[in-house]
CSV table of C-alpha atoms and ligand atoms in Angstrom, one decimal:
chain,number,residue,atom,x,y,z
A,298,UNK,CA,30.5,-3.4,9.6
A,299,UNK,CA,30.0,-0.1,11.3
A,300,UNK,CA,27.9,2.3,9.3
A,301,UNK,CA,29.0,5.9,8.9
A,302,UNK,CA,26.1,8.3,9.2
A,303,UNK,CA,26.9,12.0,8.5
A,304,UNK,CA,24.8,14.5,10.3
A,305,UNK,CA,24.7,17.4,7.8
A,306,UNK,CA,21.5,19.0,9.0
A,307,UNK,CA,23.2,22.0,10.6
A,308,UNK,CA,25.5,22.3,13.6
A,309,UNK,CA,22.8,24.1,15.5
A,310,UNK,CA,20.6,20.9,15.5
A,311,UNK,CA,23.4,18.5,16.6
A,312,UNK,CA,22.7,18.8,20.3
A,313,UNK,CA,19.0,18.1,19.9
A,314,UNK,CA,19.4,15.2,17.4
A,315,UNK,CA,22.5,13.4,18.6
A,316,UNK,CA,21.1,11.4,21.5
A,317,UNK,CA,17.7,10.6,19.9
A,318,UNK,CA,19.5,9.3,16.8
A,319,UNK,CA,21.9,7.2,18.7
A,320,UNK,CA,19.1,5.7,20.8
A,321,UNK,CA,17.0,5.0,17.7
A,322,UNK,CA,20.0,3.4,15.9
A,323,UNK,CA,20.5,1.2,19.0
A,324,UNK,CA,16.8,0.3,19.2
A,325,UNK,CA,16.8,-0.7,15.5
A,326,UNK,CA,19.9,-2.9,16.0
A,327,UNK,CA,22.1,-0.6,13.8
A,328,UNK,CA,25.8,-0.5,14.4
A,329,UNK,CA,26.3,3.1,13.3
A,330,UNK,CA,28.8,5.9,13.9
A,331,UNK,CA,27.0,9.3,13.9
A,332,UNK,CA,29.4,12.0,12.9
A,333,UNK,CA,29.5,15.6,11.9
A,334,UNK,CA,32.5,15.2,9.6
A,335,UNK,CA,33.8,12.3,7.6
A,336,UNK,CA,35.7,11.3,4.5
A,337,UNK,CA,32.9,11.5,1.9
A,338,UNK,CA,33.9,8.3,0.3
A,339,UNK,CA,33.2,6.5,3.6
A,340,UNK,CA,29.7,7.9,4.3
A,341,UNK,CA,26.8,5.4,4.1
A,342,UNK,CA,23.9,7.8,4.9
A,343,UNK,CA,23.5,11.6,5.1
A,344,UNK,CA,21.0,13.3,7.4
A,345,UNK,CA,20.2,16.5,5.8
A,346,UNK,CA,18.4,19.9,6.1
A,347,UNK,CA,18.0,22.8,3.7
A,348,UNK,CA,20.6,25.4,4.3
A,349,UNK,CA,23.3,22.9,5.0
A,350,UNK,CA,26.8,23.8,3.8
A,351,UNK,CA,26.8,20.4,2.1
A,352,UNK,CA,25.8,21.1,-1.5
A,353,UNK,CA,28.0,18.9,-3.6
A,354,UNK,CA,27.0,15.3,-3.2
A,355,UNK,CA,29.4,13.9,-5.9
A,356,UNK,CA,32.2,12.8,-3.5
A,357,UNK,CA,29.7,10.7,-1.5
A,358,UNK,CA,30.2,7.7,-3.8
A,359,UNK,CA,28.9,5.0,-1.4
A,360,UNK,CA,26.1,6.9,0.2
A,361,UNK,CA,22.9,4.9,-0.1
A,362,UNK,CA,20.4,7.6,0.9
A,363,UNK,CA,20.0,11.3,1.9
A,364,UNK,CA,17.5,11.6,4.7
A,365,UNK,CA,15.9,15.0,4.9
A,366,UNK,CA,14.6,16.2,8.2
A,367,UNK,CA,12.2,18.6,6.5
A,368,UNK,CA,9.0,17.6,4.8
A,369,UNK,CA,9.5,20.0,2.0
A,370,UNK,CA,12.3,19.3,-0.4
A,371,UNK,CA,12.1,22.1,-2.9
A,372,UNK,CA,15.5,23.4,-1.9
A,373,UNK,CA,17.4,20.2,-2.5
A,374,UNK,CA,15.4,18.2,-5.1
A,375,UNK,CA,16.8,20.1,-8.1
A,376,UNK,CA,20.5,19.8,-6.9
A,377,UNK,CA,22.2,18.2,-10.0
A,378,UNK,CA,24.9,16.6,-7.9
A,379,UNK,CA,22.4,14.6,-5.9
A,380,UNK,CA,22.1,11.2,-7.5
A,381,UNK,CA,21.5,9.2,-4.3
A,382,UNK,CA,17.9,8.4,-3.3
A,383,UNK,CA,16.4,11.4,-1.3
A,384,UNK,CA,13.8,10.7,1.4
A,385,UNK,CA,11.6,13.5,2.8
A,386,UNK,CA,10.5,13.6,6.4
A,387,UNK,CA,7.1,12.2,7.5
A,388,UNK,CA,7.3,12.6,11.2
A,389,UNK,CA,4.2,11.8,13.3
A,390,UNK,CA,5.0,14.7,15.7
A,391,UNK,CA,5.3,17.1,12.8
A,392,UNK,CA,1.9,15.9,11.6
A,393,UNK,CA,0.4,16.3,15.0
A,394,UNK,CA,1.7,19.9,15.2
A,395,UNK,CA,0.4,20.8,11.8
A,396,UNK,CA,-3.1,19.4,12.7
A,397,UNK,CA,-3.1,21.5,15.9
A,398,UNK,CA,-2.0,24.7,14.0
A,399,UNK,CA,-4.4,24.2,11.2
A,400,UNK,CA,-7.3,23.4,13.4
A,401,UNK,CA,-6.5,26.5,15.6
A,402,UNK,CA,-6.4,28.8,12.6
A,403,UNK,CA,-9.6,27.4,11.0
A,404,UNK,CA,-11.5,27.6,14.3
A,405,UNK,CA,-10.3,31.2,14.9
A,406,UNK,CA,-11.9,32.3,11.6
A,407,UNK,CA,-14.9,29.9,11.7
A,408,UNK,CA,-15.9,31.2,15.2
A,409,UNK,CA,-15.0,34.8,14.5
A,410,UNK,CA,-12.9,34.9,17.6
A,411,UNK,CA,-11.1,38.1,16.6
A,412,UNK,CA,-14.3,40.1,17.0
A,413,UNK,CA,-14.4,39.3,20.7
A,414,UNK,CA,-10.7,39.2,21.4
A,415,UNK,CA,-9.9,42.5,19.7
A,416,UNK,CA,-13.0,44.4,20.7
A,417,UNK,CA,-13.5,44.5,24.4
A,418,UNK,CA,-15.4,47.8,23.9
A,419,UNK,CA,-18.6,47.4,25.9
A,420,UNK,CA,-20.7,46.4,22.9
A,421,UNK,CA,-22.8,43.3,23.5
A,422,UNK,CA,-22.6,41.6,20.0
A,423,UNK,CA,-25.1,38.9,20.8
A,424,UNK,CA,-26.2,38.6,17.2
A,425,UNK,CA,-22.9,37.3,15.9
A,426,UNK,CA,-23.6,33.5,16.0
A,427,UNK,CA,-21.2,31.5,13.8
A,428,UNK,CA,-22.7,28.8,11.5
A,429,UNK,CA,-22.1,25.2,12.5
A,430,UNK,CA,-19.0,23.7,11.0
A,431,UNK,CA,-21.0,21.4,8.8
A,432,UNK,CA,-22.3,24.6,7.0
A,433,UNK,CA,-18.8,25.9,6.4
A,434,UNK,CA,-17.1,24.5,3.2
A,435,UNK,CA,-13.4,24.0,3.6
A,436,UNK,CA,-10.9,23.1,0.8
A,437,UNK,CA,-7.6,21.5,1.8
A,438,UNK,CA,-5.2,21.6,-1.2
A,439,UNK,CA,-2.7,18.7,-0.9
A,440,UNK,CA,-3.8,15.3,0.4
A,441,UNK,CA,-0.4,14.0,1.5
A,442,UNK,CA,0.8,13.2,5.0
A,443,UNK,CA,-0.2,16.6,6.3
A,444,UNK,CA,-3.2,17.5,4.2
A,445,UNK,CA,-5.0,14.2,4.9
A,446,UNK,CA,-4.4,14.5,8.7
A,447,UNK,CA,-5.6,18.1,8.8
A,448,UNK,CA,-8.5,17.4,6.5
A,449,UNK,CA,-9.7,14.5,8.6
A,450,UNK,CA,-9.3,16.5,11.8
A,451,UNK,CA,-11.4,19.3,10.4
A,452,UNK,CA,-14.0,16.7,9.1
A,453,UNK,CA,-14.0,15.3,12.7
A,454,UNK,CA,-15.0,18.7,13.9
A,455,UNK,CA,-17.8,18.7,11.5
A,456,UNK,CA,-16.5,20.8,8.6
A,457,UNK,CA,-17.5,20.0,5.1
A,458,UNK,CA,-14.0,19.3,3.7
A,459,UNK,CA,-13.0,18.8,0.1
A,460,UNK,CA,-9.5,17.5,-0.4
A,461,UNK,CA,-7.5,18.2,-3.6
A,462,UNK,CA,-4.6,16.2,-4.9
A,463,UNK,CA,-2.7,15.5,-8.1
A,464,UNK,CA,-4.0,12.0,-8.5
A,465,UNK,CA,-7.4,10.5,-7.4
A,466,UNK,CA,-7.3,9.7,-3.7
A,467,UNK,CA,-10.0,8.3,-1.5
A,468,UNK,CA,-9.7,9.8,2.0
A,469,UNK,CA,-12.3,8.7,4.4
A,470,UNK,CA,-14.6,11.5,5.6
A,471,UNK,CA,-13.6,13.9,2.8
A,472,UNK,CA,-14.9,14.7,-0.6
A,473,UNK,CA,-12.0,14.0,-3.0
A,474,UNK,CA,-11.1,16.1,-6.1
A,475,UNK,CA,-8.1,16.0,-8.3
A,476,UNK,CA,-6.6,17.6,-11.4
A,477,UNK,CA,-7.4,21.0,-12.9
A,478,UNK,CA,-11.2,20.4,-13.1
A,479,UNK,CA,-11.2,19.1,-9.5
A,480,UNK,CA,-9.4,22.3,-8.3
A,481,UNK,CA,-12.2,24.4,-9.6
A,482,UNK,CA,-14.7,22.2,-7.8
A,483,UNK,CA,-12.7,22.3,-4.6
A,484,UNK,CA,-12.3,26.1,-4.6
A,485,UNK,CA,-15.7,27.1,-5.9
A,486,UNK,CA,-17.7,28.5,-2.9
A,487,UNK,CA,-15.0,27.4,-0.4
A,488,UNK,CA,-15.1,29.7,2.7
A,489,UNK,CA,-11.8,28.5,4.1
A,490,UNK,CA,-8.9,27.2,2.1
A,491,UNK,CA,-5.8,25.5,3.6
A,492,UNK,CA,-2.7,25.1,1.4
A,493,UNK,CA,-0.7,22.0,2.2
A,494,UNK,CA,1.0,21.5,-1.2
A,495,UNK,CA,4.7,21.1,-1.9
A,496,UNK,CA,6.3,23.8,-4.0
A,497,UNK,CA,7.0,22.5,-7.5
A,498,UNK,CA,7.0,24.0,-11.0
A,499,UNK,CA,3.3,22.8,-11.2
A,500,UNK,CA,2.2,24.4,-7.9
A,501,UNK,CA,4.0,27.7,-8.1
A,502,UNK,CA,1.5,30.6,-8.2
A,503,UNK,CA,-1.3,28.1,-8.2
A,504,UNK,CA,-3.4,30.5,-6.1
A,505,UNK,CA,-3.8,33.4,-8.6
A,506,UNK,CA,-6.4,36.1,-9.3
A,507,UNK,CA,-8.6,33.8,-11.3
A,508,UNK,CA,-8.7,31.0,-8.7
A,509,UNK,CA,-9.2,33.5,-5.8
A,510,UNK,CA,-12.2,34.6,-7.7
A,511,UNK,CA,-13.8,31.2,-7.4
A,512,UNK,CA,-13.9,31.3,-3.6
A,513,UNK,CA,-16.9,32.4,-1.6
A,514,UNK,CA,-16.7,36.2,-1.1
A,515,UNK,CA,-14.8,37.0,2.1
A,516,UNK,CA,-13.1,33.6,2.2
A,517,UNK,CA,-10.1,32.9,4.5
A,518,UNK,CA,-6.8,31.6,3.1
A,519,UNK,CA,-4.5,29.7,5.4
A,520,UNK,CA,-1.1,28.9,4.0
A,521,UNK,CA,1.3,26.6,6.0
A,522,UNK,CA,2.5,25.0,2.7
A,523,UNK,CA,5.0,27.3,0.8
A,524,UNK,CA,4.9,31.0,0.1
A,525,UNK,CA,5.3,30.7,-3.6
A,526,UNK,CA,2.1,28.7,-4.0
A,527,UNK,CA,0.4,32.1,-3.9
A,528,UNK,CA,0.7,35.0,-6.3
A,529,UNK,CA,1.3,37.7,-3.6
A,530,UNK,CA,0.1,40.6,-5.7
A,531,UNK,CA,-3.1,38.8,-6.6
A,532,UNK,CA,-3.7,38.0,-2.9
A,533,UNK,CA,-3.2,41.6,-1.9
A,534,UNK,CA,-5.6,42.7,-4.5
A,535,UNK,CA,-8.2,40.2,-3.4
A,536,UNK,CA,-7.8,41.2,0.2
A,537,UNK,CA,-8.2,44.9,-0.8
A,538,UNK,CA,-11.3,44.2,-2.8
A,539,UNK,CA,-12.9,42.0,0.0
A,540,UNK,CA,-12.9,38.9,-2.2
A,541,UNK,CA,-10.5,37.4,0.5
A,542,UNK,CA,-11.5,38.3,4.0
A,543,UNK,CA,-8.3,37.2,5.7
A,544,UNK,CA,-5.1,35.4,5.0
A,545,UNK,CA,-3.1,33.6,7.6
A,546,UNK,CA,0.3,33.0,6.2
A,547,UNK,CA,3.1,30.9,7.8
A,548,UNK,CA,5.4,30.7,4.8
A,549,UNK,CA,6.8,33.2,2.3
A,550,UNK,CA,8.8,33.6,-0.9
A,551,UNK,CA,11.5,35.2,1.2
A,552,UNK,CA,12.1,34.1,4.8
A,553,UNK,CA,12.3,35.8,7.1
A,554,UNK,CA,9.6,38.0,5.6
A,555,UNK,CA,11.3,41.3,4.9
A,556,UNK,CA,10.2,44.0,7.3
A,557,UNK,CA,8.9,46.2,4.5
A,558,UNK,CA,6.7,43.5,3.0
A,559,UNK,CA,3.0,44.7,2.7
A,560,UNK,CA,1.8,41.5,4.4
A,561,UNK,CA,3.2,42.7,7.8
A,562,UNK,CA,1.1,45.9,7.8
A,563,UNK,CA,-2.0,44.6,6.1
A,564,UNK,CA,-5.0,44.7,8.6
A,565,UNK,CA,-6.4,41.4,7.2
A,566,UNK,CA,-3.2,39.4,7.1
A,567,UNK,CA,-1.8,37.4,9.9
A,568,UNK,CA,1.9,36.5,9.6
A,569,UNK,CA,3.4,33.6,11.6
A,570,UNK,CA,7.1,33.0,11.2
A,571,UNK,CA,7.2,29.5,9.6
A,572,UNK,CA,6.2,27.8,12.9
A,573,UNK,CA,3.2,25.9,11.8
A,574,UNK,CA,4.9,22.5,12.5
A,575,UNK,CA,8.4,21.4,13.4
A,576,UNK,CA,10.1,18.1,13.0
A,577,UNK,CA,10.7,16.7,16.5
A,578,UNK,CA,14.0,15.0,17.0
A,579,UNK,CA,12.7,12.1,19.2
A,580,UNK,CA,10.2,10.9,16.6
A,581,UNK,CA,12.1,11.9,13.5
A,582,UNK,CA,15.1,9.9,14.8
A,583,UNK,CA,13.0,6.8,14.7
A,584,UNK,CA,11.9,7.4,11.2
A,585,UNK,CA,15.5,8.0,10.1
A,586,UNK,CA,16.7,4.8,11.8
A,587,UNK,CA,13.9,2.8,10.3
A,588,UNK,CA,14.8,3.9,6.9
A,589,UNK,CA,18.5,3.0,7.4
A,590,UNK,CA,17.4,-0.4,8.8
A,591,UNK,CA,15.2,-1.0,5.7
A,592,UNK,CA,18.0,0.0,3.3
A,593,UNK,CA,20.5,-2.3,5.1
A,594,UNK,CA,18.0,-5.1,5.0
A,595,UNK,CA,17.4,-4.6,1.3
A,596,UNK,CA,13.9,-3.3,1.8
A,597,UNK,CA,12.4,-0.3,0.0
A,598,UNK,CA,13.1,3.1,1.6
A,599,UNK,CA,10.1,5.0,2.9
A,600,UNK,CA,9.1,8.5,1.7
A,601,UNK,CA,11.4,8.6,-1.3
A,602,UNK,CA,11.1,11.8,-3.3
A,603,UNK,CA,10.1,11.5,-7.0
A,604,UNK,CA,12.6,13.8,-8.8
A,605,UNK,CA,10.3,14.2,-11.8
A,606,UNK,CA,7.3,15.3,-9.8
A,607,UNK,CA,9.5,17.3,-7.4
A,608,UNK,CA,8.0,16.0,-4.1
B,35,NDP,P1,3.2,15.1,0.7
B,35,NDP,O1,4.2,14.9,-0.3
B,35,NDP,O2,2.8,13.9,1.6
B,35,NDP,O3,1.8,15.5,0.0
B,35,NDP,C1,1.8,16.4,-1.1
B,35,NDP,C2,0.4,16.5,-1.6
B,35,NDP,O4,0.3,17.5,-2.6
B,35,NDP,C3,-0.1,15.2,-2.3
B,35,NDP,O5,-1.5,14.9,-2.0
B,35,NDP,C4,0.0,15.5,-3.8
B,35,NDP,O6,-0.9,14.9,-4.6
B,35,NDP,C5,-0.3,17.0,-3.7
B,35,NDP,N1,0.2,17.6,-4.9
B,35,NDP,C6,1.5,17.8,-5.3
B,35,NDP,N2,1.6,18.4,-6.5
B,35,NDP,C7,0.3,18.6,-6.9
B,35,NDP,C8,-0.3,19.2,-8.1
B,35,NDP,N3,0.5,19.7,-9.0
B,35,NDP,N4,-1.6,19.2,-8.1
B,35,NDP,C9,-2.4,18.7,-7.1
B,35,NDP,N5,-1.9,18.2,-6.0
B,35,NDP,C10,-0.6,18.1,-5.9
B,35,NDP,O7,3.6,16.4,1.5
B,35,NDP,P2,3.2,16.7,3.1
B,35,NDP,O8,1.8,16.6,3.3
B,35,NDP,O9,4.1,15.9,4.0
B,35,NDP,O10,3.7,18.2,3.2
B,35,NDP,C11,3.1,19.2,2.3
B,35,NDP,C12,4.0,20.5,2.4
B,35,NDP,O11,3.8,21.1,3.7
B,35,NDP,C13,5.5,20.3,2.3
B,35,NDP,O12,5.9,20.1,1.0
B,35,NDP,C14,6.0,21.6,2.9
B,35,NDP,O13,6.1,22.5,1.8
B,35,NDP,C15,4.9,22.1,3.8
B,35,NDP,N6,5.3,22.0,5.2
B,35,NDP,C16,5.2,23.2,6.0
B,35,NDP,C17,5.6,23.2,7.3
B,35,NDP,C18,5.5,24.5,8.1
B,35,NDP,O14,5.9,24.5,9.2
B,35,NDP,N7,4.9,25.5,7.6
B,35,NDP,C19,6.1,22.0,8.0
B,35,NDP,C20,6.1,20.8,7.1
B,35,NDP,C21,5.7,20.9,5.8
B,35,NDP,P3,-0.8,13.2,-4.8
B,35,NDP,O15,-1.4,12.7,-3.5
B,35,NDP,O16,-1.7,13.0,-5.9
B,35,NDP,O17,0.6,12.9,-4.9
B,36,OXD,C1,9.3,21.4,6.4
B,36,OXD,C2,9.0,22.7,7.0
B,36,OXD,O1,9.2,21.3,5.2
B,36,OXD,O2,9.3,22.9,8.2
B,36,OXD,O3,9.5,20.4,7.2
B,36,OXD,O4,8.6,23.6,6.3
């Protein structure tokens, strides 16, 4: 029987996703009709993105999974009408993009590139030699698909990386820490901190004044995770006092970041507009098709969100 797959991930994405999804369905041997509108009672799978007009999942009585094209699910996981399994996106291209963005931001600060890029002023600053990466402690908070890949890439460059997660995780090349005590270990003395945690009730405002105080003075905070992981006022105070030397922020409590937000004008904040990493249709389509194939074959879905944990 032909499957009905509803594309509810935004009309603006339809042109980019339609052909890759149809090709991926074919390659997985799925007989599927990809549509933008359908009688909800006939929909087998929903491809979803935050901001979709689809908010009431109750009429989708035979839908077997909602397949998010975003890695983060904080805008959908609490929807009380969503009783179908929810899968988040783990896209190899998104991971690749995040590794490139994080490595770039870390190296910018590690090498002190701004000094030379921003000051072509005739002064020969020959004495500014950065330490080797192995002497630069880096903490990566979040050891999921993205945190692990970024942590391992940084370790590959030589950085002394500590990875922090909720449960104990052994990630090759990294020092692993978990739980509250582990957070203190990971942050104490860290010179660069990368946030790759999901936003949940447990992680909101995790980076507060006390924890910023554990860092090496002048540490750099890099946040491609979610804006609300950080207490904004505490970060601004830490930047002003010099406890934090620079913050590179890709994600914010309100997006787009309002034009009058102090982050825009702060001399030691770099704002990037939620562009750290993007889901890429060609590879994401394969992940979605594989999940539909698995579901139809009675196999377990991949990347299912745990509603209790919120990620
Ligand atoms: P995963 O779900 O794979 O990993 C989440 C990690 O966070 C896990 O290691 C998990 O621990 C850890 N974690 C969750 N809650 C806690 C907690 N309370 N205490 C300690 N550790 C915790 O997510 P991804 O790696 O795929 O993505 C991470 C986030 O990156 C996304 O949720 C999204 O917010 C953000 N993102 C941002 C993008 C951008 O462009 N800026 C693009 C894509 C994603 P454990 O391993 O024990 O479960
Ligand atoms: C995501 C994101 O969660 O782009 O995929 O932030």
